[in-house]
PDB file of C-alpha atoms in Angstrom:
ATOM      1  CA  MET A 877     -11.898  45.343 -10.189  1.00 84.00           C
ATOM      2  CA  LYS A 878     -15.554  44.647 -10.878  1.00 88.00           C
ATOM      3  CA  THR A 879     -16.351  47.883  -9.059  1.00 92.00           C
ATOM      4  CA  VAL A 880     -13.401  50.049 -10.063  1.00 93.00           C
ATOM      5  CA  TYR A 881     -13.016  49.142 -13.758  1.00 94.00           C
ATOM      6  CA  PRO A 882     -16.398  50.401 -15.051  1.00 94.00           C
ATOM      7  CA  ARG A 883     -16.093  53.574 -12.979  1.00 95.00           C
ATOM      8  CA  LEU A 884     -12.633  54.355 -14.345  1.00 95.00           C
ATOM      9  CA  LYS A 885     -13.705  53.670 -17.934  1.00 95.00           C
ATOM     10  CA  LYS A 886     -16.676  55.962 -17.497  1.00 95.00           C
ATOM     11  CA  ILE A 887     -14.397  58.798 -16.379  1.00 96.00           C
ATOM     12  CA  VAL A 888     -11.573  58.126 -18.882  1.00 96.00           C
ATOM     13  CA  PRO A 889     -12.885  55.868 -21.664  1.00 95.00           C
ATOM     14  CA  ASP A 890      -9.507  55.673 -23.426  1.00 95.00           C
ATOM     15  CA  ALA A 891      -7.583  54.649 -20.306  1.00 95.00           C
ATOM     16  CA  ILE A 892      -5.908  51.229 -20.454  1.00 95.00           C
ATOM     17  CA  ILE A 893      -6.550  49.417 -17.190  1.00 95.00           C
ATOM     18  CA  ILE A 894      -3.976  46.717 -16.418  1.00 94.00           C
ATOM     19  CA  SER A 895      -4.710  43.827 -14.085  1.00 90.00           C
ATOM     20  CA  ASN A 896      -2.799  42.710 -11.020  1.00 79.00           C
ATOM     21  CA  PHE A 897       0.865  41.906 -11.669  1.00 81.00           C
ATOM     22  CA  VAL A 898       2.002  38.304 -11.298  1.00 81.00           C
ATOM     23  CA  CYS A 899       5.590  37.057 -11.269  1.00 76.00           C
ATOM     24  CA  THR A 900       5.775  33.353 -10.413  1.00 65.00           C
ATOM     25  CA  GLY A 901       2.202  32.633  -9.388  1.00 68.00           C
ATOM     26  CA  GLY A 902       0.945  30.830 -12.475  1.00 77.00           C
ATOM     27  CA  LYS A 903      -1.763  28.985 -10.579  1.00 86.00           C
ATOM     28  CA  PHE A 904      -2.880  32.188  -8.893  1.00 87.00           C
ATOM     29  CA  LEU A 905      -3.041  33.951 -12.271  1.00 89.00           C
ATOM     30  CA  GLU A 906      -5.246  31.230 -13.715  1.00 92.00           C
ATOM     31  CA  GLU A 907      -7.509  31.455 -10.686  1.00 92.00           C
ATOM     32  CA  THR A 908      -8.011  35.169 -11.329  1.00 91.00           C
ATOM     33  CA  PHE A 909      -8.864  34.355 -14.947  1.00 94.00           C
ATOM     34  CA  ARG A 910     -11.315  31.705 -13.822  1.00 94.00           C
ATOM     35  CA  PHE A 911     -13.046  34.238 -11.571  1.00 92.00           C
ATOM     36  CA  GLY A 912     -13.467  36.658 -14.478  1.00 94.00           C
ATOM     37  CA  VAL A 913     -10.689  39.236 -14.106  1.00 93.00           C
ATOM     38  CA  LEU A 914     -10.280  39.357 -17.902  1.00 95.00           C
ATOM     39  CA  ASP A 915     -13.729  40.947 -18.155  1.00 95.00           C
ATOM     40  CA  PHE A 916     -12.639  43.857 -15.977  1.00 95.00           C
ATOM     41  CA  CYS A 917      -9.302  44.949 -17.439  1.00 95.00           C
ATOM     42  CA  ASP A 918      -7.814  45.907 -20.792  1.00 96.00           C
ATOM     43  CA  GLY A 919      -4.515  44.127 -20.311  1.00 96.00           C
ATOM     44  CA  ILE A 920      -2.572  41.716 -18.140  1.00 94.00           C
ATOM     45  CA  GLY A 921       0.492  42.757 -16.142  1.00 92.00           C
ATOM     46  CA  PHE A 922       3.252  40.172 -15.841  1.00 90.00           C
ATOM     47  CA  HIS A 923       6.774  40.040 -14.368  1.00 89.00           C
ATOM     48  CA  THR A 924       9.286  37.720 -16.038  1.00 86.00           C
ATOM     49  CA  TYR A 925      12.636  37.572 -14.271  1.00 80.00           C
ATOM     50  CA  ASN A 926      14.423  34.836 -16.180  1.00 72.00           C
ATOM     51  CA  CYS A 927      17.561  36.513 -17.547  1.00 60.00           C
ATOM     52  CA  ASN A 928      19.995  34.854 -15.154  1.00 57.00           C
ATOM     53  CA  ARG A 929      21.984  31.643 -14.853  1.00 56.00           C
ATOM     54  CA  ARG A 930      19.133  29.612 -13.401  1.00 60.00           C
ATOM     55  CA  PHE A 931      17.816  29.367 -16.961  1.00 61.00           C
ATOM     56  CA  GLN A 932      19.823  27.523 -19.613  1.00 67.00           C
ATOM     57  CA  THR A 933      18.148  29.318 -22.532  1.00 79.00           C
ATOM     58  CA  PRO A 934      16.542  32.403 -20.953  1.00 81.00           C
ATOM     59  CA  VAL A 935      15.131  34.070 -24.073  1.00 85.00           C
ATOM     60  CA  ASP A 936      13.776  30.843 -25.563  1.00 85.00           C
ATOM     61  CA  GLU A 937      12.172  29.972 -22.228  1.00 87.00           C
ATOM     62  CA  TRP A 938      10.732  33.488 -22.027  1.00 90.00           C
ATOM     63  CA  LEU A 939       9.178  33.128 -25.487  1.00 90.00           C
ATOM     64  CA  THR A 940       7.645  29.819 -24.448  1.00 90.00           C
ATOM     65  CA  GLN A 941       6.320  31.449 -21.281  1.00 90.00           C
ATOM     66  CA  MET A 942       4.712  34.242 -23.310  1.00 93.00           C
ATOM     67  CA  ARG A 943       3.082  31.823 -25.749  1.00 93.00           C
ATOM     68  CA  ASN A 944       1.770  29.725 -22.872  1.00 92.00           C
ATOM     69  CA  LEU A 945       0.356  32.879 -21.282  1.00 93.00           C
ATOM     70  CA  ARG A 946      -1.397  33.709 -24.553  1.00 95.00           C
ATOM     71  CA  THR A 947      -2.912  30.223 -24.658  1.00 95.00           C
ATOM     72  CA  LEU A 948      -4.120  30.598 -21.074  1.00 94.00           C
ATOM     73  CA  ILE A 949      -5.677  33.991 -21.796  1.00 95.00           C
ATOM     74  CA  ARG A 950      -7.505  32.642 -24.830  1.00 97.00           C
ATOM     75  CA  LYS A 951      -8.808  29.734 -22.763  1.00 96.00           C
ATOM     76  CA  TYR A 952     -10.660  32.144 -20.464  1.00 96.00           C
ATOM     77  CA  ASN A 953     -11.341  34.933 -22.984  1.00 96.00           C
ATOM     78  CA  ASP A 954     -13.488  33.194 -25.607  1.00 96.00           C
ATOM     79  CA  GLY A 955     -10.465  32.395 -27.754  1.00 96.00           C
ATOM     80  CA  LYS A 956      -9.439  36.044 -28.033  1.00 96.00           C
ATOM     81  CA  ASP A 957      -6.180  37.781 -27.140  1.00 96.00           C
ATOM     82  CA  LYS A 958      -5.734  40.287 -24.357  1.00 96.00           C
ATOM     83  CA  LEU A 959      -2.990  42.895 -24.238  1.00 96.00           C
ATOM     84  CA  VAL A 960       0.043  41.831 -22.191  1.00 96.00           C
ATOM     85  CA  PHE A 961       2.425  44.253 -20.467  1.00 96.00           C
ATOM     86  CA  ILE A 962       5.723  42.996 -19.022  1.00 94.00           C
ATOM     87  CA  THR A 963       5.949  45.591 -16.289  1.00 92.00           C
ATOM     88  CA  GLU A 964       9.170  44.169 -14.838  1.00 91.00           C
ATOM     89  CA  MET A 965      11.936  42.196 -16.524  1.00 90.00           C
ATOM     90  CA  GLY A 966      15.663  42.049 -15.890  1.00 87.00           C
ATOM     91  CA  GLY A 967      18.574  40.253 -14.299  1.00 82.00           C
ATOM     92  CA  ASN A 968      21.508  41.097 -12.059  1.00 81.00           C
ATOM     93  CA  GLN A 969      25.046  41.056 -13.435  1.00 77.00           C
ATOM     94  CA  ARG A 970      27.421  40.544 -10.556  1.00 71.00           C
ATOM     95  CA  ASN A 971      27.083  37.581  -8.201  1.00 61.00           C
ATOM     96  CA  SER A 972      27.062  33.850  -9.002  1.00 60.00           C
ATOM     97  CA  PHE A 973      23.276  33.934  -9.392  1.00 66.00           C
ATOM     98  CA  GLY A 974      23.420  36.554 -12.133  1.00 72.00           C
ATOM     99  CA  SER A 975      24.929  36.919 -15.589  1.00 81.00           C
ATOM    100  CA  THR A 976      27.974  38.695 -16.921  1.00 83.00           C
ATOM    101  CA  GLU A 977      27.418  42.113 -18.465  1.00 86.00           C
ATOM    102  CA  GLU A 978      28.013  40.672 -21.937  1.00 85.00           C
ATOM    103  CA  GLU A 979      25.524  37.847 -21.378  1.00 84.00           C
ATOM    104  CA  SER A 980      22.967  40.304 -20.061  1.00 86.00           C
ATOM    105  CA  ALA A 981      23.417  42.637 -23.050  1.00 87.00           C
ATOM    106  CA  ILE A 982      22.967  39.794 -25.545  1.00 85.00           C
ATOM    107  CA  ARG A 983      19.888  38.486 -23.758  1.00 86.00           C
ATOM    108  CA  LEU A 984      18.361  41.947 -23.545  1.00 90.00           C
ATOM    109  CA  ALA A 985      18.860  42.458 -27.282  1.00 89.00           C
ATOM    110  CA  ARG A 986      17.481  39.047 -28.235  1.00 88.00           C
ATOM    111  CA  LEU A 987      14.488  39.442 -25.952  1.00 90.00           C
ATOM    112  CA  TYR A 988      13.470  42.870 -27.245  1.00 92.00           C
ATOM    113  CA  LEU A 989      13.893  41.800 -30.872  1.00 90.00           C
ATOM    114  CA  HIS A 990      11.898  38.594 -30.442  1.00 89.00           C
ATOM    115  CA  ALA A 991       9.239  40.506 -28.517  1.00 92.00           C
ATOM    116  CA  ARG A 992       8.295  42.097 -31.840  1.00 91.00           C
ATOM    117  CA  THR A 993       7.127  38.667 -33.020  1.00 90.00           C
ATOM    118  CA  LEU A 994       4.395  38.696 -30.343  1.00 94.00           C
ATOM    119  CA  PRO A 995       1.600  41.037 -31.507  1.00 93.00           C
ATOM    120  CA  PHE A 996      -0.312  40.826 -28.214  1.00 95.00           C
ATOM    121  CA  LEU A 997       2.702  42.080 -26.225  1.00 95.00           C
ATOM    122  CA  LYS A 998       2.506  45.853 -25.811  1.00 93.00           C
ATOM    123  CA  GLY A 999       5.515  46.747 -23.697  1.00 92.00           C
ATOM    124  CA  ILE A1000       8.506  45.565 -21.663  1.00 93.00           C
ATOM    125  CA  TRP A1001       9.719  47.652 -18.728  1.00 94.00           C
ATOM    126  CA  TRP A1002      13.323  46.715 -17.927  1.00 93.00           C
ATOM    127  CA  TYR A1003      14.289  46.592 -14.256  1.00 91.00           C
ATOM    128  CA  ASP A1004      16.110  48.650 -13.653  1.00 89.00           C
ATOM    129  CA  PHE A1005      17.938  51.720 -14.896  1.00 94.00           C
ATOM    130  CA  GLN A1006      20.481  52.194 -12.076  1.00 94.00           C
ATOM    131  CA  ASP A1007      22.196  49.818  -9.657  1.00 92.00           C
ATOM    132  CA  ASP A1008      20.872  50.305  -6.135  1.00 90.00           C
ATOM    133  CA  ARG A1009      24.269  50.172  -4.419  1.00 87.00           C
ATOM    134  CA  TRP A1010      27.839  48.856  -4.817  1.00 87.00           C
ATOM    135  CA  ASN A1011      27.606  45.486  -3.068  1.00 85.00           C
ATOM    136  CA  ALA A1012      28.591  43.007  -5.800  1.00 78.00           C
ATOM    137  CA  SER A1013      27.438  39.995  -3.788  1.00 77.00           C
ATOM    138  CA  HIS A1014      23.976  41.385  -3.053  1.00 80.00           C
ATOM    139  CA  ASN A1015      21.403  40.022  -5.464  1.00 76.00           C
ATOM    140  CA  GLU A1016      19.237  43.151  -5.496  1.00 81.00           C
ATOM    141  CA  ASN A1017      22.058  45.683  -5.952  1.00 86.00           C
ATOM    142  CA  ASN A1018      23.065  44.937  -9.527  1.00 87.00           C
ATOM    143  CA  PHE A1019      20.084  44.939 -11.877  1.00 90.00           C
ATOM    144  CA  GLY A1020      20.846  48.327 -13.441  1.00 92.00           C
ATOM    145  CA  LEU A1021      21.717  49.307 -16.984  1.00 94.00           C
ATOM    146  CA  VAL A1022      24.149  51.730 -15.335  1.00 94.00           C
ATOM    147  CA  ARG A1023      26.152  51.540 -12.117  1.00 93.00           C
ATOM    148  CA  ALA A1024      25.282  53.419  -8.943  1.00 93.00           C
ATOM    149  CA  ASP A1025      27.375  56.395 -10.164  1.00 95.00           C
ATOM    150  CA  LEU A1026      25.627  56.315 -13.598  1.00 95.00           C
ATOM    151  CA  THR A1027      28.572  54.697 -15.423  1.00 95.00           C
ATOM    152  CA  PRO A1028      26.983  52.770 -18.341  1.00 95.00           C
ATOM    153  CA  LYS A1029      27.253  48.992 -18.457  1.00 93.00           C
ATOM    154  CA  ARG A1030      27.133  46.750 -21.532  1.00 91.00           C
ATOM    155  CA  PRO A1031      23.343  46.285 -21.371  1.00 92.00           C
ATOM    156  CA  TYR A1032      22.937  50.079 -21.455  1.00 94.00           C
ATOM    157  CA  PHE A1033      24.596  50.301 -24.867  1.00 93.00           C
ATOM    158  CA  ALA A1034      22.495  47.398 -26.135  1.00 91.00           C
ATOM    159  CA  MET A1035      19.327  49.155 -25.004  1.00 93.00           C
ATOM    160  CA  LYS A1036      20.482  52.434 -26.537  1.00 92.00           C
ATOM    161  CA  SER A1037      21.058  50.741 -29.906  1.00 89.00           C
ATOM    162  CA  LEU A1038      17.659  49.081 -29.907  1.00 90.00           C
ATOM    163  CA  ALA A1039      15.469  51.813 -28.459  1.00 88.00           C
ATOM    164  CA  ALA A1040      15.342  54.144 -31.455  1.00 81.00           C
ATOM    165  CA  ARG A1041      14.762  51.271 -33.864  1.00 84.00           C
ATOM    166  CA  LEU A1042      12.222  49.229 -31.948  1.00 88.00           C
ATOM    167  CA  VAL A1043      10.026  51.856 -30.318  1.00 84.00           C
ATOM    168  CA  ARG A1044       7.751  51.908 -33.392  1.00 83.00           C
ATOM    169  CA  ALA A1045       8.972  48.804 -35.203  1.00 88.00           C
ATOM    170  CA  GLU A1046       6.543  46.261 -36.582  1.00 89.00           C
ATOM    171  CA  LEU A1047       7.368  42.764 -37.754  1.00 89.00           C
ATOM    172  CA  VAL A1048       7.234  42.303 -41.523  1.00 90.00           C
ATOM    173  CA  GLY A1049       8.520  38.727 -41.701  1.00 87.00           C
ATOM    174  CA  SER A1050      10.913  36.271 -40.120  1.00 83.00           C
ATOM    175  CA  GLU A1051      13.056  33.240 -40.813  1.00 74.00           C
ATOM    176  CA  THR A1052      13.251  31.546 -37.445  1.00 61.00           C
ATOM    177  CA  ARG A1053      15.800  28.878 -38.378  1.00 60.00           C
ATOM    178  CA  ASP A1054      18.507  31.481 -38.914  1.00 60.00           C
ATOM    179  CA  GLY A1055      17.076  34.033 -36.498  1.00 73.00           C
ATOM    180  CA  LEU A1056      16.359  36.704 -39.119  1.00 82.00           C
ATOM    181  CA  LEU A1057      13.678  39.297 -38.426  1.00 87.00           C
ATOM    182  CA  LEU A1058      12.511  41.829 -41.013  1.00 86.00           C
ATOM    183  CA  LEU A1059      11.027  44.893 -39.334  1.00 88.00           C
ATOM    184  CA  HIS A1060       9.761  48.336 -40.289  1.00 89.00           C
ATOM    185  CA  ASP A1061      10.375  51.266 -37.939  1.00 84.00           C
ATOM    186  CA  GLY A1062       7.948  53.693 -39.557  1.00 81.00           C
ATOM    187  CA  LYS A1063      10.535  55.078 -41.976  1.00 83.00           C
ATOM    188  CA  GLU A1064      12.326  52.117 -43.490  1.00 84.00           C
ATOM    189  CA  GLN A1065      12.713  48.382 -43.313  1.00 86.00           C
ATOM    190  CA  PHE A1066      15.655  46.821 -41.545  1.00 87.00           C
ATOM    191  CA  LEU A1067      16.873  43.283 -41.061  1.00 87.00           C
ATOM    192  CA  ALA A1068      17.842  42.060 -37.598  1.00 89.00           C
ATOM    193  CA  ALA A1069      20.049  38.991 -37.350  1.00 85.00           C
ATOM    194  CA  VAL A1070      19.643  37.327 -33.965  1.00 78.00           C
ATOM    195  CA  ILE A1071      22.445  34.907 -33.130  1.00 72.00           C
ATOM    196  CA  GLN A1072      20.886  31.751 -31.727  1.00 62.00           C
ATOM    197  CA  LYS A1073      23.884  30.410 -29.794  1.00 62.00           C
ATOM    198  CA  PRO A1074      26.609  32.279 -27.877  1.00 60.00           C
ATOM    199  CA  GLY A1075      30.071  32.161 -29.379  1.00 69.00           C
ATOM    200  CA  VAL A1076      28.755  31.593 -32.910  1.00 71.00           C
ATOM    201  CA  ASP A1077      29.727  34.018 -35.681  1.00 74.00           C
ATOM    202  CA  LEU A1078      27.130  34.839 -38.305  1.00 75.00           C
ATOM    203  CA  GLN A1079      27.878  35.768 -41.911  1.00 76.00           C
ATOM    204  CA  LEU A1080      25.174  37.362 -44.051  1.00 78.00           C
ATOM    205  CA  ILE A1081      25.556  37.804 -47.814  1.00 78.00           C
ATOM    206  CA  PHE A1082      23.288  40.359 -49.503  1.00 79.00           C
ATOM    207  CA  GLU A1083      22.737  40.588 -53.248  1.00 79.00           C
ATOM    208  CA  ASN A1084      21.257  43.501 -55.180  1.00 79.00           C
ATOM    209  CA  GLY A1085      21.529  42.105 -58.705  1.00 76.00           C
ATOM    210  CA  GLY A1086      24.195  44.595 -59.687  1.00 73.00           C
ATOM    211  CA  LEU A1087      21.786  47.520 -59.441  1.00 76.00           C
ATOM    212  CA  ALA A1088      22.889  50.874 -58.085  1.00 68.00           C
ATOM    213  CA  SER A1089      21.686  51.122 -54.497  1.00 74.00           C
ATOM    214  CA  GLU A1090      22.140  53.164 -51.375  1.00 81.00           C
ATOM    215  CA  PRO A1091      25.010  51.971 -49.151  1.00 85.00           C
ATOM    216  CA  LEU A1092      24.227  49.424 -46.471  1.00 84.00           C
ATOM    217  CA  THR A1093      24.215  50.515 -42.848  1.00 86.00           C
ATOM    218  CA  LEU A1094      25.368  47.804 -40.462  1.00 86.00           C
ATOM    219  CA  GLU A1095      25.103  48.036 -36.705  1.00 86.00           C
ATOM    220  CA  LEU A1096      26.264  45.537 -34.124  1.00 84.00           C
ATOM    221  CA  VAL A1097      24.069  46.045 -31.080  1.00 86.00           C
ATOM    222  CA  GLY A1098      25.931  48.205 -28.607  1.00 84.00           C
ATOM    223  CA  SER A1099      28.343  49.571 -31.220  1.00 85.00           C
ATOM    224  CA  ALA A1100      28.375  52.510 -33.620  1.00 85.00           C
ATOM    225  CA  ALA A1101      26.685  52.089 -36.997  1.00 86.00           C
ATOM    226  CA  LEU A1102      28.931  51.438 -40.008  1.00 87.00           C
ATOM    227  CA  THR A1103      28.037  52.335 -43.605  1.00 89.00           C
ATOM    228  CA  ARG A1104      29.409  50.035 -46.304  1.00 84.00           C
ATOM    229  CA  PRO A1105      29.157  50.302 -50.108  1.00 83.00           C
ATOM    230  CA  TRP A1106      27.833  47.425 -52.156  1.00 81.00           C
ATOM    231  CA  GLY A1107      30.450  45.107 -53.575  1.00 76.00           C
ATOM    232  CA  PHE A1108      32.404  41.989 -52.733  1.00 69.00           C
ATOM    233  CA  ARG A1109      36.132  41.466 -52.713  1.00 66.00           C
ATOM    234  CA  ASP A1110      37.301  37.896 -53.057  1.00 67.00           C
ATOM    235  CA  TRP A1111      40.231  37.815 -50.657  1.00 62.00           C
ATOM    236  CA  THR A1112      41.058  34.229 -51.666  1.00 65.00           C
ATOM    237  CA  ALA A1113      41.706  35.061 -55.332  1.00 58.00           C
TER     238      ALA A1113
END
């Protein structure tokens, strides 16, 4: 990279040159940092396959992994950040090693939403779009958002819901205890409620002080949006 990086930047100054991609080789990655790879790239490529049943809290562990990576980068980059690109991330949904479709959809949604809290992270490429084949017991056959015949799976609908909102979204604020993220997608602000534990219902109460306002649009990830007028009916009265 010492030879190639300056030559590429001379030809295409605006090109973003990403380093070698590392999946599980944390020690190897640090060795490359120690030998100066951060001086000859614009960003770090990383693969994070932890959305399966080997991990008790996959998204939380992923966030910890990303923060640890940031700390490591700063250690070898004079305390400064470097762009990070997750060029592969995913999980299979069929065999005992993988997750159910519902689990995978929830984890995908949580991961992409929480990714917006990491300003140094510049992209996540989900692996992959389409199942390779039909063998349910084969670990590598079932990573797709759609089946081999292009039939959508639950994670597909989660990704579809999030894509339009998050492609340009920026974090405005957050309340991590309740998993609330306030984001702006370039046109308007929206509030994302991220359920912290599976099987837990979440109730949000909004107040507008009695002022006339536009209706609220509510969208459960993977489902159609629903517009509701302001107002509260006390069903217990």
